[in-house]
């Protein structure tokens, strides 16, 4: 089903992905990431899902809240349907090899490669000099996350494609520089599928984002049916009815987004949705969309509340995940140390 991760790489296929610990997870996180994490459990033997708290501190310290946010994101993984017995669920900082491999990769990656990263340029704007070195280095740590497990497939959003290319460049250069052909795989992004890009409810040219000042732009995973209905009703559309076919969505970004959300949430194709709603107005479509959203999200929100109410149980799951992650990572890191030539008694 998938491209070869590297012609020389002979190891097993493995999925790795991560999300930053933030509160306020929304529908874009669910459809763009969590739903895929769940689906991949049936397609790959081994899936590793990490809460990337080392990445979170690149944007600034948050010592009082960070651990709670990590638990909250882990709870969202589980509530969405990630099974902690089948998959490995853990918090990045609990496996110290992430930082260790990132250092080795810092000495592989070139300044020029990182200077091309558009996410850093977007985040830093005109103030690159005032950003942490960690923010600049963020994609190198991401490469370490993936390659520490020799992961071959990485479900991510469209915006992470460039970081995945960097991971491949780092893997390739490590394999070359240390005369280790096929040591690291060249990891493939998994981007396709519905829900790859969920846009703001108010502006079809912007991604749905937790940092948008207006809460009306997003559906939070914890919104109740009433909040969902209000937000969907206020979502930007136009006066025309829904089109009968996909071609009719061209130039109507907001409409395309809502139809895409309906399709992704109901696990239908866009064509199916337009067969049902084409020619009808938003007065009919919006309540139907709010209904499928509410039905989908209510059990997830309830399960998140249940998990968040019992942090000790959640910690036990994360501890077990960290142990299993480390069991894969440690021998790979040992081999890196050996290839790099670090001292060993
Ligand atoms: N940079 C990713 C994002 O913002 C998060 C991330 C960190 C990640 N490490 C990763 C994703 C490793 C996939 C694999 O979405």
GROMACS .gro file of C-alpha atoms and ligand atoms in nm:
model
  360
    1UNK     CA    1   0.000   0.000   0.000
    2UNK     CA    2   0.289   0.231   0.057
    3UNK     CA    3   0.605   0.352  -0.110
    4UNK     CA    4   0.927   0.186  -0.009
    5UNK     CA    5   1.071   0.389   0.279
    6UNK     CA    6   1.421   0.353   0.141
    7UNK     CA    7   1.563   0.115  -0.113
    8UNK     CA    8   1.833  -0.002   0.127
    9UNK     CA    9   1.621  -0.013   0.443
   10UNK     CA   10   1.517  -0.364   0.538
   11UNK     CA   11   1.354  -0.313   0.877
   12UNK     CA   12   0.987  -0.339   0.968
   13UNK     CA   13   0.728  -0.076   0.887
   14UNK     CA   14   0.643   0.143   1.180
   15UNK     CA   15   0.420   0.447   1.228
   16UNK     CA   16   0.523   0.743   1.444
   17UNK     CA   17   0.345   1.069   1.501
   18UNK     CA   18   0.316   1.338   1.762
   19UNK     CA   19   0.115   1.637   1.867
   20UNK     CA   20   0.221   1.924   2.087
   21UNK     CA   21   0.063   1.943   2.430
   22UNK     CA   22  -0.184   2.225   2.398
   23UNK     CA   23  -0.522   2.264   2.551
   24UNK     CA   24  -0.812   2.345   2.329
   25UNK     CA   25  -0.791   2.060   2.080
   26UNK     CA   26  -1.035   2.114   1.796
   27UNK     CA   27  -1.201   1.942   1.503
   28UNK     CA   28  -0.901   2.009   1.280
   29UNK     CA   29  -0.679   1.812   1.520
   30UNK     CA   30  -0.934   1.532   1.529
   31UNK     CA   31  -0.995   1.494   1.156
   32UNK     CA   32  -0.641   1.585   1.052
   33UNK     CA   33  -0.453   1.372   1.302
   34UNK     CA   34  -0.639   1.174   1.568
   35UNK     CA   35  -0.879   0.999   1.334
   36UNK     CA   36  -0.585   0.892   1.119
   37UNK     CA   37  -0.388   0.771   1.420
   38UNK     CA   38  -0.680   0.543   1.501
   39UNK     CA   39  -0.727   0.413   1.146
   40UNK     CA   40  -0.356   0.331   1.107
   41UNK     CA   41  -0.371   0.093   1.401
   42UNK     CA   42  -0.552  -0.149   1.174
   43UNK     CA   43  -0.305  -0.111   0.889
   44UNK     CA   44   0.034  -0.124   1.058
   45UNK     CA   45   0.176  -0.366   1.312
   46UNK     CA   46   0.330  -0.099   1.527
   47UNK     CA   47   0.208   0.257   1.585
   48UNK     CA   48   0.380   0.498   1.822
   49UNK     CA   49   0.197   0.813   1.928
   50UNK     CA   50   0.386   1.071   2.125
   51UNK     CA   51   0.293   1.390   2.309
   52UNK     CA   52   0.582   1.616   2.215
   53UNK     CA   53   0.645   1.825   2.524
   54UNK     CA   54   1.009   1.895   2.433
   55UNK     CA   55   0.876   2.076   2.127
   56UNK     CA   56   0.632   2.272   2.341
   57UNK     CA   57   0.903   2.458   2.533
   58UNK     CA   58   1.049   2.603   2.212
   59UNK     CA   59   0.771   2.860   2.232
   60UNK     CA   60   0.836   2.955   2.595
   61UNK     CA   61   0.823   2.817   2.947
   62UNK     CA   62   0.497   2.690   3.092
   63UNK     CA   63   0.609   2.490   3.395
   64UNK     CA   64   0.283   2.499   3.590
   65UNK     CA   65   0.066   2.383   3.302
   66UNK     CA   66   0.286   2.170   3.080
   67UNK     CA   67   0.236   1.830   3.244
   68UNK     CA   68  -0.140   1.885   3.265
   69UNK     CA   69  -0.150   1.973   2.897
   70UNK     CA   70   0.050   1.663   2.812
   71UNK     CA   71  -0.204   1.451   2.999
   72UNK     CA   72  -0.487   1.628   2.822
   73UNK     CA   73  -0.349   1.554   2.476
   74UNK     CA   74  -0.277   1.195   2.574
   75UNK     CA   75  -0.639   1.171   2.693
   76UNK     CA   76  -0.754   1.301   2.355
   77UNK     CA   77  -0.553   1.030   2.176
   78UNK     CA   78  -0.719   0.764   2.387
   79UNK     CA   79  -1.067   0.918   2.373
   80UNK     CA   80  -1.044   0.932   1.993
   81UNK     CA   81  -0.980   0.558   1.988
   82UNK     CA   82  -0.605   0.506   2.008
   83UNK     CA   83  -0.572   0.175   2.193
   84UNK     CA   84  -0.279   0.193   2.437
   85UNK     CA   85  -0.238  -0.186   2.425
   86UNK     CA   86  -0.201  -0.203   2.050
   87UNK     CA   87  -0.022   0.129   2.008
   88UNK     CA   88   0.245   0.294   2.218
   89UNK     CA   89   0.128   0.619   2.377
   90UNK     CA   90   0.383   0.822   2.571
   91UNK     CA   91   0.524   1.165   2.650
   92UNK     CA   92   0.841   1.261   2.463
   93UNK     CA   93   1.046   1.393   2.756
   94UNK     CA   94   1.008   1.058   2.935
   95UNK     CA   95   1.238   0.898   2.675
   96UNK     CA   96   1.563   1.089   2.705
   97UNK     CA   97   1.706   0.947   2.385
   98UNK     CA   98   1.497   1.199   2.188
   99UNK     CA   99   1.722   1.479   2.309
  100UNK     CA  100   2.036   1.273   2.263
  101UNK     CA  101   1.963   1.183   1.903
  102UNK     CA  102   1.859   1.542   1.832
  103UNK     CA  103   2.211   1.653   1.929
  104UNK     CA  104   2.372   1.408   1.689
  105UNK     CA  105   2.134   1.526   1.418
  106UNK     CA  106   2.220   1.889   1.494
  107UNK     CA  107   2.564   1.803   1.371
  108UNK     CA  108   2.422   1.640   1.055
  109UNK     CA  109   2.168   1.904   0.950
  110UNK     CA  110   2.304   2.209   0.768
  111UNK     CA  111   2.213   2.568   0.858
  112UNK     CA  112   2.094   2.620   0.502
  113UNK     CA  113   1.845   2.334   0.531
  114UNK     CA  114   1.689   2.484   0.842
  115UNK     CA  115   1.693   2.836   0.705
  116UNK     CA  116   1.457   2.717   0.433
  117UNK     CA  117   1.191   2.593   0.677
  118UNK     CA  118   0.878   2.796   0.612
  119UNK     CA  119   0.717   2.715   0.947
  120UNK     CA  120   1.001   2.885   1.134
  121UNK     CA  121   0.986   3.184   0.901
  122UNK     CA  122   0.611   3.210   0.955
  123UNK     CA  123   0.637   3.178   1.332
  124UNK     CA  124   0.934   3.409   1.372
  125UNK     CA  125   0.819   3.675   1.128
  126UNK     CA  126   1.056   3.966   1.144
  127UNK     CA  127   1.188   3.868   1.487
  128UNK     CA  128   1.409   3.565   1.414
  129UNK     CA  129   1.689   3.706   1.636
  130UNK     CA  130   1.461   3.702   1.937
  131UNK     CA  131   1.332   3.347   1.889
  132UNK     CA  132   1.481   3.060   2.089
  133UNK     CA  133   1.744   2.850   1.917
  134UNK     CA  134   1.509   2.563   2.000
  135UNK     CA  135   1.236   2.703   1.779
  136UNK     CA  136   1.481   2.719   1.489
  137UNK     CA  137   1.597   2.366   1.569
  138UNK     CA  138   1.244   2.228   1.612
  139UNK     CA  139   1.247   2.023   1.288
  140UNK     CA  140   1.574   1.852   1.385
  141UNK     CA  141   1.415   1.730   1.707
  142UNK     CA  142   1.119   1.614   1.500
  143UNK     CA  143   1.355   1.411   1.279
  144UNK     CA  144   1.504   1.258   1.594
  145UNK     CA  145   1.154   1.165   1.719
  146UNK     CA  146   1.082   0.973   1.403
  147UNK     CA  147   1.419   0.813   1.339
  148UNK     CA  148   1.480   0.713   1.701
  149UNK     CA  149   1.222   0.440   1.628
  150UNK     CA  150   1.325   0.392   1.264
  151UNK     CA  151   0.968   0.488   1.181
  152UNK     CA  152   0.881   0.449   0.814
  153UNK     CA  153   0.542   0.624   0.798
  154UNK     CA  154   0.440   0.949   0.960
  155UNK     CA  155   0.080   1.073   0.956
  156UNK     CA  156   0.095   1.452   0.957
  157UNK     CA  157  -0.083   1.756   0.820
  158UNK     CA  158   0.010   1.917   0.491
  159UNK     CA  159   0.206   2.185   0.680
  160UNK     CA  160   0.455   1.922   0.805
  161UNK     CA  161   0.557   1.799   0.461
  162UNK     CA  162   0.870   2.013   0.457
  163UNK     CA  163   0.974   1.887   0.801
  164UNK     CA  164   0.939   1.530   0.674
  165UNK     CA  165   1.162   1.612   0.378
  166UNK     CA  166   1.419   1.741   0.623
  167UNK     CA  167   1.392   1.416   0.821
  168UNK     CA  168   1.466   1.226   0.503
  169UNK     CA  169   1.765   1.448   0.425
  170UNK     CA  170   1.901   1.396   0.776
  171UNK     CA  171   1.850   1.018   0.758
  172UNK     CA  172   2.020   1.005   0.420
  173UNK     CA  173   2.315   1.217   0.526
  174UNK     CA  174   2.362   1.018   0.848
  175UNK     CA  175   2.359   0.694   0.646
  176UNK     CA  176   2.616   0.841   0.407
  177UNK     CA  177   2.842   1.018   0.657
  178UNK     CA  178   2.864   0.718   0.888
  179UNK     CA  179   2.892   0.465   0.611
  180UNK     CA  180   2.571   0.298   0.719
  181UNK     CA  181   2.358   0.242   0.408
  182UNK     CA  182   1.999   0.163   0.501
  183UNK     CA  183   2.059   0.225   0.873
  184UNK     CA  184   1.781   0.481   0.894
  185UNK     CA  185   1.474   0.452   0.672
  186UNK     CA  186   1.364   0.756   0.474
  187UNK     CA  187   1.029   0.819   0.642
  188UNK     CA  188   0.722   0.884   0.430
  189UNK     CA  189   0.455   1.134   0.526
  190UNK     CA  190   0.097   1.006   0.522
  191UNK     CA  191  -0.105   1.311   0.428
  192UNK     CA  192  -0.384   1.193   0.197
  193UNK     CA  193  -0.736   1.138   0.301
  194UNK     CA  194  -1.034   1.339   0.409
  195UNK     CA  195  -0.978   1.594   0.673
  196UNK     CA  196  -0.620   1.663   0.565
  197UNK     CA  197  -0.691   2.032   0.597
  198UNK     CA  198  -0.979   2.169   0.801
  199UNK     CA  199  -1.024   2.542   0.763
  200UNK     CA  200  -1.160   2.816   0.988
  201UNK     CA  201  -1.540   2.835   0.994
  202UNK     CA  202  -1.521   3.209   0.926
  203UNK     CA  203  -1.248   3.225   0.663
  204UNK     CA  204  -1.191   2.941   0.418
  205UNK     CA  205  -0.836   3.053   0.347
  206UNK     CA  206  -0.712   3.002   0.705
  207UNK     CA  207  -0.654   2.676   0.887
  208UNK     CA  208  -0.876   2.600   1.185
  209UNK     CA  209  -0.651   2.700   1.474
  210UNK     CA  210  -0.658   2.714   1.850
  211UNK     CA  211  -0.471   3.043   1.837
  212UNK     CA  212  -0.740   3.228   1.640
  213UNK     CA  213  -0.880   3.491   1.878
  214UNK     CA  214  -1.237   3.409   1.778
  215UNK     CA  215  -1.380   3.085   1.918
  216UNK     CA  216  -1.642   3.096   1.639
  217UNK     CA  217  -1.374   2.990   1.391
  218UNK     CA  218  -1.338   2.641   1.539
  219UNK     CA  219  -1.526   2.346   1.684
  220UNK     CA  220  -1.352   2.238   2.005
  221UNK     CA  221  -1.353   1.870   2.092
  222UNK     CA  222  -1.530   1.961   2.414
  223UNK     CA  223  -1.805   2.179   2.260
  224UNK     CA  224  -2.155   2.056   2.338
  225UNK     CA  225  -2.435   2.013   2.083
  226UNK     CA  226  -2.567   2.361   2.143
  227UNK     CA  227  -2.229   2.532   2.098
  228UNK     CA  228  -2.170   2.329   1.783
  229UNK     CA  229  -2.505   2.431   1.637
  230UNK     CA  230  -2.442   2.800   1.710
  231UNK     CA  231  -2.098   2.793   1.550
  232UNK     CA  232  -2.211   2.601   1.242
  233UNK     CA  233  -2.504   2.841   1.197
  234UNK     CA  234  -2.266   3.136   1.210
  235UNK     CA  235  -2.015   2.975   0.973
  236UNK     CA  236  -1.946   3.186   0.664
  237UNK     CA  237  -2.121   3.069   0.346
  238UNK     CA  238  -2.273   3.239   0.044
  239UNK     CA  239  -2.631   3.289  -0.074
  240UNK     CA  240  -2.625   3.009  -0.334
  241UNK     CA  241  -2.744   2.655  -0.267
  242UNK     CA  242  -2.495   2.369  -0.236
  243UNK     CA  243  -2.362   2.255  -0.574
  244UNK     CA  244  -2.465   1.925  -0.732
  245UNK     CA  245  -2.107   1.820  -0.805
  246UNK     CA  246  -1.752   1.867  -0.684
  247UNK     CA  247  -1.667   2.107  -0.966
  248UNK     CA  248  -1.924   2.349  -0.823
  249UNK     CA  249  -1.714   2.387  -0.507
  250UNK     CA  250  -1.439   2.571  -0.696
  251UNK     CA  251  -1.396   2.924  -0.567
  252UNK     CA  252  -1.623   2.853  -0.266
  253UNK     CA  253  -1.362   2.771  -0.003
  254UNK     CA  254  -1.596   2.800   0.297
  255UNK     CA  255  -1.859   2.577   0.137
  256UNK     CA  256  -1.595   2.325   0.036
  257UNK     CA  257  -1.470   2.319   0.393
  258UNK     CA  258  -1.815   2.251   0.542
  259UNK     CA  259  -1.889   1.980   0.287
  260UNK     CA  260  -1.546   1.828   0.355
  261UNK     CA  261  -1.613   1.829   0.728
  262UNK     CA  262  -1.950   1.659   0.678
  263UNK     CA  263  -1.787   1.397   0.455
  264UNK     CA  264  -1.497   1.330   0.693
  265UNK     CA  265  -1.714   1.309   1.003
  266UNK     CA  266  -1.970   1.078   0.840
  267UNK     CA  267  -1.702   0.880   0.656
  268UNK     CA  268  -1.866   0.955   0.321
  269UNK     CA  269  -1.716   1.091   0.001
  270UNK     CA  270  -1.770   1.455  -0.096
  271UNK     CA  271  -1.974   1.324  -0.392
  272UNK     CA  272  -2.203   1.134  -0.152
  273UNK     CA  273  -2.263   1.449   0.049
  274UNK     CA  274  -2.338   1.653  -0.262
  275UNK     CA  275  -2.574   1.382  -0.389
  276UNK     CA  276  -2.772   1.429  -0.072
  277UNK     CA  277  -2.751   1.807  -0.031
  278UNK     CA  278  -2.681   1.943  -0.383
  279UNK     CA  279  -2.938   2.204  -0.475
  280UNK     CA  280  -3.047   2.249  -0.112
  281UNK     CA  281  -2.977   2.562   0.087
  282UNK     CA  282  -2.764   2.604   0.398
  283UNK     CA  283  -3.082   2.623   0.606
  284UNK     CA  284  -3.109   2.248   0.547
  285UNK     CA  285  -2.740   2.161   0.541
  286UNK     CA  286  -2.615   2.342   0.849
  287UNK     CA  287  -2.841   2.175   1.107
  288UNK     CA  288  -2.760   1.836   0.950
  289UNK     CA  289  -2.388   1.911   0.976
  290UNK     CA  290  -2.422   2.026   1.337
  291UNK     CA  291  -2.606   1.703   1.417
  292UNK     CA  292  -2.340   1.469   1.272
  293UNK     CA  293  -2.070   1.669   1.449
  294UNK     CA  294  -2.248   1.655   1.784
  295UNK     CA  295  -2.306   1.280   1.754
  296UNK     CA  296  -1.942   1.222   1.666
  297UNK     CA  297  -1.786   1.447   1.930
  298UNK     CA  298  -2.009   1.381   2.233
  299UNK     CA  299  -1.858   1.041   2.321
  300UNK     CA  300  -1.504   1.173   2.269
  301UNK     CA  301  -1.565   1.468   2.502
  302UNK     CA  302  -1.720   1.237   2.762
  303UNK     CA  303  -1.424   0.999   2.747
  304UNK     CA  304  -1.178   1.291   2.774
  305UNK     CA  305  -1.357   1.412   3.084
  306UNK     CA  306  -1.348   1.063   3.234
  307UNK     CA  307  -0.974   1.023   3.164
  308UNK     CA  308  -0.887   1.372   3.286
  309UNK     CA  309  -1.070   1.302   3.611
  310UNK     CA  310  -0.834   1.013   3.691
  311UNK     CA  311  -0.478   1.135   3.628
  312UNK     CA  312  -0.324   0.839   3.811
  313UNK     CA  313  -0.480   0.590   3.569
  314UNK     CA  314  -0.367   0.801   3.274
  315UNK     CA  315  -0.015   0.826   3.418
  316UNK     CA  316   0.001   0.448   3.445
  317UNK     CA  317  -0.080   0.419   3.075
  318UNK     CA  318   0.183   0.680   2.987
  319UNK     CA  319   0.442   0.512   3.206
  320UNK     CA  320   0.381   0.181   3.036
  321UNK     CA  321   0.404   0.355   2.696
  322UNK     CA  322   0.732   0.523   2.788
  323UNK     CA  323   0.880   0.189   2.890
  324UNK     CA  324   0.780   0.026   2.562
  325UNK     CA  325   0.901   0.324   2.361
  326UNK     CA  326   1.233   0.319   2.538
  327UNK     CA  327   1.273  -0.053   2.472
  328UNK     CA  328   1.270   0.025   2.099
  329UNK     CA  329   1.468   0.348   2.118
  330UNK     CA  330   1.756   0.248   2.346
  331UNK     CA  331   1.916  -0.018   2.124
  332UNK     CA  332   1.883   0.210   1.820
  333UNK     CA  333   2.047   0.494   2.012
  334UNK     CA  334   2.320   0.258   2.128
  335UNK     CA  335   2.395   0.171   1.769
  336UNK     CA  336   2.404   0.541   1.677
  337UNK     CA  337   2.650   0.602   1.960
  338UNK     CA  338   2.866   0.321   1.833
  339UNK     CA  339   2.858   0.439   1.472
  340UNK     CA  340   2.936   0.797   1.574
  341UNK     CA  341   3.229   0.668   1.778
  342UNK     CA  342   3.136   0.790   2.125
  343UNK     CA  343   3.347   0.654   2.407
  344UNK     CA  344   3.237   0.336   2.574
  345UNK     CA  345   3.417   0.155   2.855
  346LIG     N1  346   0.572   1.929   1.430
  346LIG     C1  347   0.454   1.847   1.447
  346LIG     C2  348   0.332   1.937   1.437
  346LIG     O1  349   0.339   2.053   1.472
  346LIG     C3  350   0.455   1.774   1.578
  346LIG     C4  351   0.561   1.670   1.581
  346LIG     C5  352   0.674   1.671   1.657
  346LIG     C6  353   0.564   1.553   1.505
  346LIG     N2  354   0.746   1.558   1.636
  346LIG     C7  355   0.683   1.484   1.542
  346LIG     C8  356   0.480   1.499   1.407
  346LIG     C9  357   0.718   1.363   1.483
  346LIG    C10  358   0.516   1.379   1.350
  346LIG    C11  359   0.634   1.312   1.387
  346LIG     O2  360   0.227   1.892   1.396
   0.00000   0.00000   0.00000
